């Protein structure tokens, strides 16, 4: 028979025995509480923003390779050029790939974004298109032509109009060139500035319009019928961009490495046949 004293000793021993277990459980709880944020973050898909058009197909091909390594990637398409940087700056996405350095630089300056360029991705030759004329020389005097209304792509378009022999820009105008930098306009063309997404639709109303490749693709424009096209030496190569505090994120870096792989380059060459050019 166990007496009261014995029962008290057994109970005390049980309590003492449970103390380390409780301590271990508490420690485990602390670890469990602190571990999930990093684990949960790693489990989330890497979100990559892109403007609508063929760029997303390339990003998805790289995502397919990433999936094989256990890196989940979600490609998110935006309908215009203003949203991907706003979403990136807000932390709604992790990375984007739709813009060239001059455009990004202007966005950062104008809107105070904490976004920096990383590696280059592709060259996407933009073109001057017309639904009325087969050659740039056929555009009549006094005609209206349409160009993008954002500063960097406006400059880009003006250089292509210069390449087509329609205008001449001031020497050294650079990537910030505007219509004020036109020093020779023999056909007295009027330049109408529109949102980039509206440019294909403007072709019914203007003699010609500068259209970036992604919007030309969506509109079904035939690049072989363009009045002028950019070449491989374009200074408006697209870049990946990330927040400045995420530039060394290993998941971002790994995804970019996979994007710039031989497999993805082969996909670009086969799929786009020269309309989009890999930079690596």
mmCIF file of C-alpha atoms in Angstrom:
data_model
loop_
_atom_site.group_PDB
_atom_site.id
_atom_site.type_symbol
_atom_site.label_atom_id
_atom_site.label_comp_id
_atom_site.label_asym_id
_atom_site.label_seq_id
_atom_site.Cartn_x
_atom_site.Cartn_y
_atom_site.Cartn_z
ATOM 1 C CA UNK A 1 0.000 0.000 0.000
ATOM 2 C CA UNK A 2 1.331 3.373 -0.986
ATOM 3 C CA UNK A 3 1.158 5.955 1.754
ATOM 4 C CA UNK A 4 0.504 9.691 1.391
ATOM 5 C CA UNK A 5 4.183 10.522 1.607
ATOM 6 C CA UNK A 6 5.050 8.015 -1.107
ATOM 7 C CA UNK A 7 2.273 9.348 -3.334
ATOM 8 C CA UNK A 8 3.590 12.882 -2.873
ATOM 9 C CA UNK A 9 7.098 11.762 -3.809
ATOM 10 C CA UNK A 10 5.844 9.973 -6.923
ATOM 11 C CA UNK A 11 3.824 13.017 -7.944
ATOM 12 C CA UNK A 12 6.785 15.324 -7.394
ATOM 13 C CA UNK A 13 8.979 13.038 -9.476
ATOM 14 C CA UNK A 14 6.384 13.038 -12.229
ATOM 15 C CA UNK A 15 6.225 16.829 -12.229
ATOM 16 C CA UNK A 16 10.019 17.076 -12.299
ATOM 17 C CA UNK A 17 10.111 14.505 -15.076
ATOM 18 C CA UNK A 18 7.594 16.445 -17.088
ATOM 19 C CA UNK A 19 9.477 19.729 -16.721
ATOM 20 C CA UNK A 20 12.141 18.905 -19.354
ATOM 21 C CA UNK A 21 9.402 17.657 -21.651
ATOM 22 C CA UNK A 22 7.487 20.873 -21.171
ATOM 23 C CA UNK A 23 10.645 22.870 -21.792
ATOM 24 C CA UNK A 24 11.328 20.917 -24.947
ATOM 25 C CA UNK A 25 7.752 21.412 -26.097
ATOM 26 C CA UNK A 26 7.989 25.128 -25.391
ATOM 27 C CA UNK A 27 11.260 25.280 -27.301
ATOM 28 C CA UNK A 28 9.676 23.411 -30.181
ATOM 29 C CA UNK A 29 6.750 25.794 -30.133
ATOM 30 C CA UNK A 30 9.098 28.769 -30.289
ATOM 31 C CA UNK A 31 10.948 27.217 -33.213
ATOM 32 C CA UNK A 32 7.687 26.333 -34.905
ATOM 33 C CA UNK A 33 6.493 29.899 -34.490
ATOM 34 C CA UNK A 34 9.689 31.364 -35.923
ATOM 35 C CA UNK A 35 10.295 28.847 -38.731
ATOM 36 C CA UNK A 36 7.087 29.127 -40.763
ATOM 37 C CA UNK A 37 7.633 32.662 -42.172
ATOM 38 C CA UNK A 38 10.810 31.635 -44.011
ATOM 39 C CA UNK A 39 9.425 28.251 -44.933
ATOM 40 C CA UNK A 40 6.123 29.766 -46.013
ATOM 41 C CA UNK A 41 7.936 32.387 -48.074
ATOM 42 C CA UNK A 42 9.990 29.719 -49.817
ATOM 43 C CA UNK A 43 6.840 27.725 -50.502
ATOM 44 C CA UNK A 44 5.138 30.645 -52.203
ATOM 45 C CA UNK A 45 5.524 30.860 -55.973
ATOM 46 C CA UNK A 46 7.971 33.421 -57.305
ATOM 47 C CA UNK A 47 5.741 35.989 -59.015
ATOM 48 C CA UNK A 48 7.079 37.444 -62.264
ATOM 49 C CA UNK A 49 5.254 40.321 -63.946
ATOM 50 C CA UNK A 50 5.133 40.934 -67.673
ATOM 51 C CA UNK A 51 3.110 42.978 -70.147
ATOM 52 C CA UNK A 52 0.639 41.141 -72.356
ATOM 53 C CA UNK A 53 2.147 39.510 -75.423
ATOM 54 C CA UNK A 54 4.806 36.941 -76.325
ATOM 55 C CA UNK A 55 7.257 37.818 -73.541
ATOM 56 C CA UNK A 56 5.190 35.734 -71.147
ATOM 57 C CA UNK A 57 5.717 32.607 -73.244
ATOM 58 C CA UNK A 58 9.461 32.841 -72.656
ATOM 59 C CA UNK A 59 9.005 33.427 -68.942
ATOM 60 C CA UNK A 60 6.727 30.396 -68.742
ATOM 61 C CA UNK A 61 9.313 28.232 -70.515
ATOM 62 C CA UNK A 62 11.863 29.244 -67.884
ATOM 63 C CA UNK A 63 9.235 28.568 -65.201
ATOM 64 C CA UNK A 64 8.842 25.046 -66.580
ATOM 65 C CA UNK A 65 12.565 24.458 -66.043
ATOM 66 C CA UNK A 66 12.369 25.998 -62.569
ATOM 67 C CA UNK A 67 9.521 23.658 -61.639
ATOM 68 C CA UNK A 68 11.828 20.689 -62.242
ATOM 69 C CA UNK A 69 14.118 22.090 -59.533
ATOM 70 C CA UNK A 70 11.284 22.641 -57.097
ATOM 71 C CA UNK A 71 11.079 26.396 -57.701
ATOM 72 C CA UNK A 72 7.485 27.384 -58.314
ATOM 73 C CA UNK A 73 7.014 30.392 -60.596
ATOM 74 C CA UNK A 74 3.809 32.242 -61.410
ATOM 75 C CA UNK A 75 3.841 34.494 -64.487
ATOM 76 C CA UNK A 76 1.422 37.398 -64.132
ATOM 77 C CA UNK A 77 0.423 39.398 -67.215
ATOM 78 C CA UNK A 78 -0.533 43.061 -67.004
ATOM 79 C CA UNK A 79 -2.514 44.968 -69.604
ATOM 80 C CA UNK A 80 -0.296 48.054 -69.806
ATOM 81 C CA UNK A 81 3.233 49.231 -69.069
ATOM 82 C CA UNK A 82 2.490 51.156 -65.868
ATOM 83 C CA UNK A 83 1.201 48.298 -63.722
ATOM 84 C CA UNK A 84 4.196 45.885 -63.581
ATOM 85 C CA UNK A 85 6.505 48.424 -61.908
ATOM 86 C CA UNK A 86 3.843 49.624 -59.473
ATOM 87 C CA UNK A 87 3.121 46.029 -58.471
ATOM 88 C CA UNK A 88 6.836 45.263 -58.110
ATOM 89 C CA UNK A 89 7.489 48.331 -55.997
ATOM 90 C CA UNK A 90 4.533 47.448 -53.743
ATOM 91 C CA UNK A 91 5.836 43.904 -53.258
ATOM 92 C CA UNK A 92 2.864 42.296 -55.003
ATOM 93 C CA UNK A 93 5.270 40.578 -57.412
ATOM 94 C CA UNK A 94 8.924 39.618 -56.998
ATOM 95 C CA UNK A 95 10.372 40.384 -60.411
ATOM 96 C CA UNK A 96 9.357 41.774 -63.773
ATOM 97 C CA UNK A 97 10.577 41.563 -67.335
ATOM 98 C CA UNK A 98 8.930 43.826 -69.873
ATOM 99 C CA UNK A 99 10.962 47.037 -70.117
ATOM 100 C CA UNK A 100 14.286 48.468 -71.242
ATOM 101 C CA UNK A 101 16.654 50.490 -69.087
ATOM 102 C CA UNK A 102 15.597 53.961 -70.350
ATOM 103 C CA UNK A 103 11.948 53.249 -69.534
ATOM 104 C CA UNK A 104 12.829 51.895 -66.080
ATOM 105 C CA UNK A 105 15.073 54.877 -65.392
ATOM 106 C CA UNK A 106 12.274 57.285 -66.246
ATOM 107 C CA UNK A 107 9.790 55.378 -64.094
ATOM 108 C CA UNK A 108 12.128 55.391 -61.097
ATOM 109 C CA UNK A 109 12.777 59.109 -61.503
ATOM 110 C CA UNK A 110 9.132 60.042 -62.009
ATOM 111 C CA UNK A 111 7.551 57.781 -59.388
ATOM 112 C CA UNK A 112 10.286 57.192 -56.826
ATOM 113 C CA UNK A 113 10.287 53.427 -57.239
ATOM 114 C CA UNK A 114 12.896 51.353 -55.381
ATOM 115 C CA UNK A 115 13.518 49.200 -58.450
ATOM 116 C CA UNK A 116 16.813 48.373 -60.128
ATOM 117 C CA UNK A 117 17.733 46.623 -63.397
ATOM 118 C CA UNK A 118 19.315 43.178 -63.251
ATOM 119 C CA UNK A 119 20.389 41.037 -66.237
ATOM 120 C CA UNK A 120 19.272 41.607 -69.821
ATOM 121 C CA UNK A 121 16.766 39.242 -71.400
ATOM 122 C CA UNK A 122 15.717 39.811 -75.008
ATOM 123 C CA UNK A 123 15.764 42.299 -77.841
ATOM 124 C CA UNK A 124 12.272 42.852 -79.197
ATOM 125 C CA UNK A 125 12.521 44.828 -82.436
ATOM 126 C CA UNK A 126 9.779 47.450 -82.600
ATOM 127 C CA UNK A 127 8.487 48.658 -85.945
ATOM 128 C CA UNK A 128 6.724 51.415 -87.818
ATOM 129 C CA UNK A 129 3.484 50.046 -89.261
ATOM 130 C CA UNK A 130 0.875 51.418 -91.642
ATOM 131 C CA UNK A 131 -2.458 50.155 -92.910
ATOM 132 C CA UNK A 132 -2.313 52.612 -95.823
ATOM 133 C CA UNK A 133 1.234 52.686 -97.171
ATOM 134 C CA UNK A 134 3.724 49.992 -98.150
ATOM 135 C CA UNK A 135 6.872 52.120 -97.859
ATOM 136 C CA UNK A 136 7.963 54.940 -95.581
ATOM 137 C CA UNK A 137 8.663 57.090 -98.644
ATOM 138 C CA UNK A 138 4.974 56.856 -99.580
ATOM 139 C CA UNK A 139 3.802 58.704 -96.475
ATOM 140 C CA UNK A 140 2.495 62.071 -97.736
ATOM 141 C CA UNK A 141 3.523 65.533 -96.647
ATOM 142 C CA UNK A 142 1.600 66.802 -93.643
ATOM 143 C CA UNK A 143 0.548 63.318 -92.512
ATOM 144 C CA UNK A 144 -0.086 62.430 -88.891
ATOM 145 C CA UNK A 145 1.961 59.640 -87.316
ATOM 146 C CA UNK A 146 1.542 58.109 -83.862
ATOM 147 C CA UNK A 147 4.218 57.435 -81.246
ATOM 148 C CA UNK A 148 4.170 56.306 -77.571
ATOM 149 C CA UNK A 149 3.466 58.934 -74.949
ATOM 150 C CA UNK A 150 6.017 57.724 -72.388
ATOM 151 C CA UNK A 151 9.381 59.548 -72.633
ATOM 152 C CA UNK A 152 11.739 56.620 -73.224
ATOM 153 C CA UNK A 153 9.648 54.901 -75.886
ATOM 154 C CA UNK A 154 8.872 58.240 -77.481
ATOM 155 C CA UNK A 155 12.612 58.706 -77.981
ATOM 156 C CA UNK A 156 12.910 55.145 -79.238
ATOM 157 C CA UNK A 157 10.196 55.750 -81.822
ATOM 158 C CA UNK A 158 11.802 58.965 -83.040
ATOM 159 C CA UNK A 159 15.078 57.140 -83.685
ATOM 160 C CA UNK A 160 13.204 54.582 -85.763
ATOM 161 C CA UNK A 161 11.522 57.338 -87.779
ATOM 162 C CA UNK A 162 14.999 58.735 -88.320
ATOM 163 C CA UNK A 163 16.224 55.284 -89.416
ATOM 164 C CA UNK A 164 13.345 55.232 -91.923
ATOM 165 C CA UNK A 165 14.605 58.501 -93.410
ATOM 166 C CA UNK A 166 11.559 60.528 -92.389
ATOM 167 C CA UNK A 167 13.166 62.899 -89.879
ATOM 168 C CA UNK A 168 16.536 63.868 -88.483
ATOM 169 C CA UNK A 169 17.236 64.312 -84.778
ATOM 170 C CA UNK A 170 19.651 66.658 -83.100
ATOM 171 C CA UNK A 171 23.029 65.002 -82.683
ATOM 172 C CA UNK A 172 23.420 63.656 -79.173
ATOM 173 C CA UNK A 173 19.689 63.773 -78.374
ATOM 174 C CA UNK A 174 20.051 60.312 -76.857
ATOM 175 C CA UNK A 175 17.457 58.221 -75.045
ATOM 176 C CA UNK A 176 15.603 61.310 -73.831
ATOM 177 C CA UNK A 177 14.961 62.683 -77.331
ATOM 178 C CA UNK A 178 11.624 64.419 -77.888
ATOM 179 C CA UNK A 179 9.899 65.945 -80.919
ATOM 180 C CA UNK A 180 11.648 69.187 -79.931
ATOM 181 C CA UNK A 181 14.916 67.495 -80.940
ATOM 182 C CA UNK A 182 13.780 67.041 -84.548
ATOM 183 C CA UNK A 183 16.018 69.273 -86.665
ATOM 184 C CA UNK A 184 14.759 68.146 -90.064
ATOM 185 C CA UNK A 185 11.200 67.085 -90.935
ATOM 186 C CA UNK A 186 10.968 67.292 -94.746
ATOM 187 C CA UNK A 187 7.449 65.858 -94.902
ATOM 188 C CA UNK A 188 6.241 68.124 -92.097
ATOM 189 C CA UNK A 189 4.864 65.138 -90.191
ATOM 190 C CA UNK A 190 2.689 65.711 -87.136
ATOM 191 C CA UNK A 191 3.523 63.432 -84.200
ATOM 192 C CA UNK A 192 0.559 62.282 -82.112
ATOM 193 C CA UNK A 193 1.411 60.800 -78.719
ATOM 194 C CA UNK A 194 -0.756 57.912 -77.481
ATOM 195 C CA UNK A 195 -0.636 55.187 -74.853
ATOM 196 C CA UNK A 196 1.434 52.311 -76.222
ATOM 197 C CA UNK A 197 -1.479 49.862 -76.082
ATOM 198 C CA UNK A 198 -3.585 52.177 -78.288
ATOM 199 C CA UNK A 199 -1.041 52.496 -81.089
ATOM 200 C CA UNK A 200 -2.158 49.440 -83.134
ATOM 201 C CA UNK A 201 -5.749 50.703 -83.002
ATOM 202 C CA UNK A 202 -4.639 54.119 -84.215
ATOM 203 C CA UNK A 203 -3.564 52.760 -87.611
ATOM 204 C CA UNK A 204 -6.991 53.493 -89.106
ATOM 205 C CA UNK A 205 -6.616 57.157 -88.187
ATOM 206 C CA UNK A 206 -2.956 57.937 -88.882
ATOM 207 C CA UNK A 207 -0.546 57.391 -91.751
ATOM 208 C CA UNK A 208 1.783 55.256 -89.632
ATOM 209 C CA UNK A 209 2.471 54.328 -86.031
ATOM 210 C CA UNK A 210 5.371 53.046 -83.983
ATOM 211 C CA UNK A 211 4.287 49.760 -82.380
ATOM 212 C CA UNK A 212 6.335 47.689 -79.947
ATOM 213 C CA UNK A 213 6.672 44.012 -80.716
ATOM 214 C CA UNK A 214 4.357 42.720 -78.001
ATOM 215 C CA UNK A 215 1.465 44.944 -79.076
ATOM 216 C CA UNK A 216 2.171 44.245 -82.746
ATOM 217 C CA UNK A 217 1.972 40.527 -81.939
ATOM 218 C CA UNK A 218 -1.338 40.916 -80.105
ATOM 219 C CA UNK A 219 -2.775 43.001 -82.941
ATOM 220 C CA UNK A 220 -1.708 40.457 -85.559
ATOM 221 C CA UNK A 221 0.546 42.907 -87.400
ATOM 222 C CA UNK A 222 2.918 41.326 -89.912
ATOM 223 C CA UNK A 223 6.483 42.393 -89.134
ATOM 224 C CA UNK A 224 7.433 41.597 -92.745
ATOM 225 C CA UNK A 225 5.168 44.455 -93.807
ATOM 226 C CA UNK A 226 6.594 46.994 -91.367
ATOM 227 C CA UNK A 227 7.869 50.213 -92.909
ATOM 228 C CA UNK A 228 10.921 49.998 -90.629
ATOM 229 C CA UNK A 229 12.201 47.600 -87.955
ATOM 230 C CA UNK A 230 14.827 47.901 -85.247
ATOM 231 C CA UNK A 231 17.921 45.733 -85.548
ATOM 232 C CA UNK A 232 19.876 43.480 -83.200
ATOM 233 C CA UNK A 233 21.956 46.464 -82.073
ATOM 234 C CA UNK A 234 18.972 48.152 -80.425
ATOM 235 C CA UNK A 235 19.883 50.075 -77.294
ATOM 236 C CA UNK A 236 16.441 49.241 -75.908
ATOM 237 C CA UNK A 237 17.202 45.675 -74.794
ATOM 238 C CA UNK A 238 14.775 44.378 -72.168
ATOM 239 C CA UNK A 239 15.970 43.787 -68.615
ATOM 240 C CA UNK A 240 14.808 41.961 -65.531
ATOM 241 C CA UNK A 241 13.986 44.315 -62.659
ATOM 242 C CA UNK A 242 13.578 43.762 -58.927
ATOM 243 C CA UNK A 243 13.257 45.819 -55.772
ATOM 244 C CA UNK A 244 16.650 47.000 -54.571
ATOM 245 C CA UNK A 245 16.249 45.023 -51.331
ATOM 246 C CA UNK A 246 15.584 41.789 -53.260
ATOM 247 C CA UNK A 247 18.384 41.969 -55.835
ATOM 248 C CA UNK A 248 20.364 39.144 -54.205
ATOM 249 C CA UNK A 249 17.387 36.893 -53.477
ATOM 250 C CA UNK A 250 18.627 33.385 -54.405
ATOM 251 C CA UNK A 251 15.263 32.392 -55.910
ATOM 252 C CA UNK A 252 15.281 35.445 -58.178
ATOM 253 C CA UNK A 253 18.884 34.799 -59.186
ATOM 254 C CA UNK A 254 18.238 31.137 -59.920
ATOM 255 C CA UNK A 255 15.199 31.888 -62.046
ATOM 256 C CA UNK A 256 17.121 34.457 -64.110
ATOM 257 C CA UNK A 257 19.933 31.921 -64.607
ATOM 258 C CA UNK A 258 17.410 29.386 -65.896
ATOM 259 C CA UNK A 259 15.839 31.995 -68.170
ATOM 260 C CA UNK A 260 19.269 32.811 -69.636
ATOM 261 C CA UNK A 261 20.018 29.142 -70.336
ATOM 262 C CA UNK A 262 20.762 27.383 -73.610
ATOM 263 C CA UNK A 263 17.403 25.606 -73.389
ATOM 264 C CA UNK A 264 15.425 28.838 -73.252
ATOM 265 C CA UNK A 265 17.535 30.410 -76.004
ATOM 266 C CA UNK A 266 16.713 27.439 -78.244
ATOM 267 C CA UNK A 267 13.029 27.929 -77.392
ATOM 268 C CA UNK A 268 13.210 31.624 -78.348
ATOM 269 C CA UNK A 269 14.974 30.922 -81.637
ATOM 270 C CA UNK A 270 12.570 28.144 -82.603
ATOM 271 C CA UNK A 271 9.367 29.849 -81.459
ATOM 272 C CA UNK A 272 9.894 33.383 -82.695
ATOM 273 C CA UNK A 273 12.149 32.948 -85.709
ATOM 274 C CA UNK A 274 14.029 36.211 -85.327
ATOM 275 C CA UNK A 275 11.152 38.442 -84.238
ATOM 276 C CA UNK A 276 12.523 38.175 -80.683
ATOM 277 C CA UNK A 277 16.240 37.789 -80.079
ATOM 278 C CA UNK A 278 17.948 36.355 -76.997
ATOM 279 C CA UNK A 279 20.792 38.502 -75.637
ATOM 280 C CA UNK A 280 22.853 35.649 -74.175
#
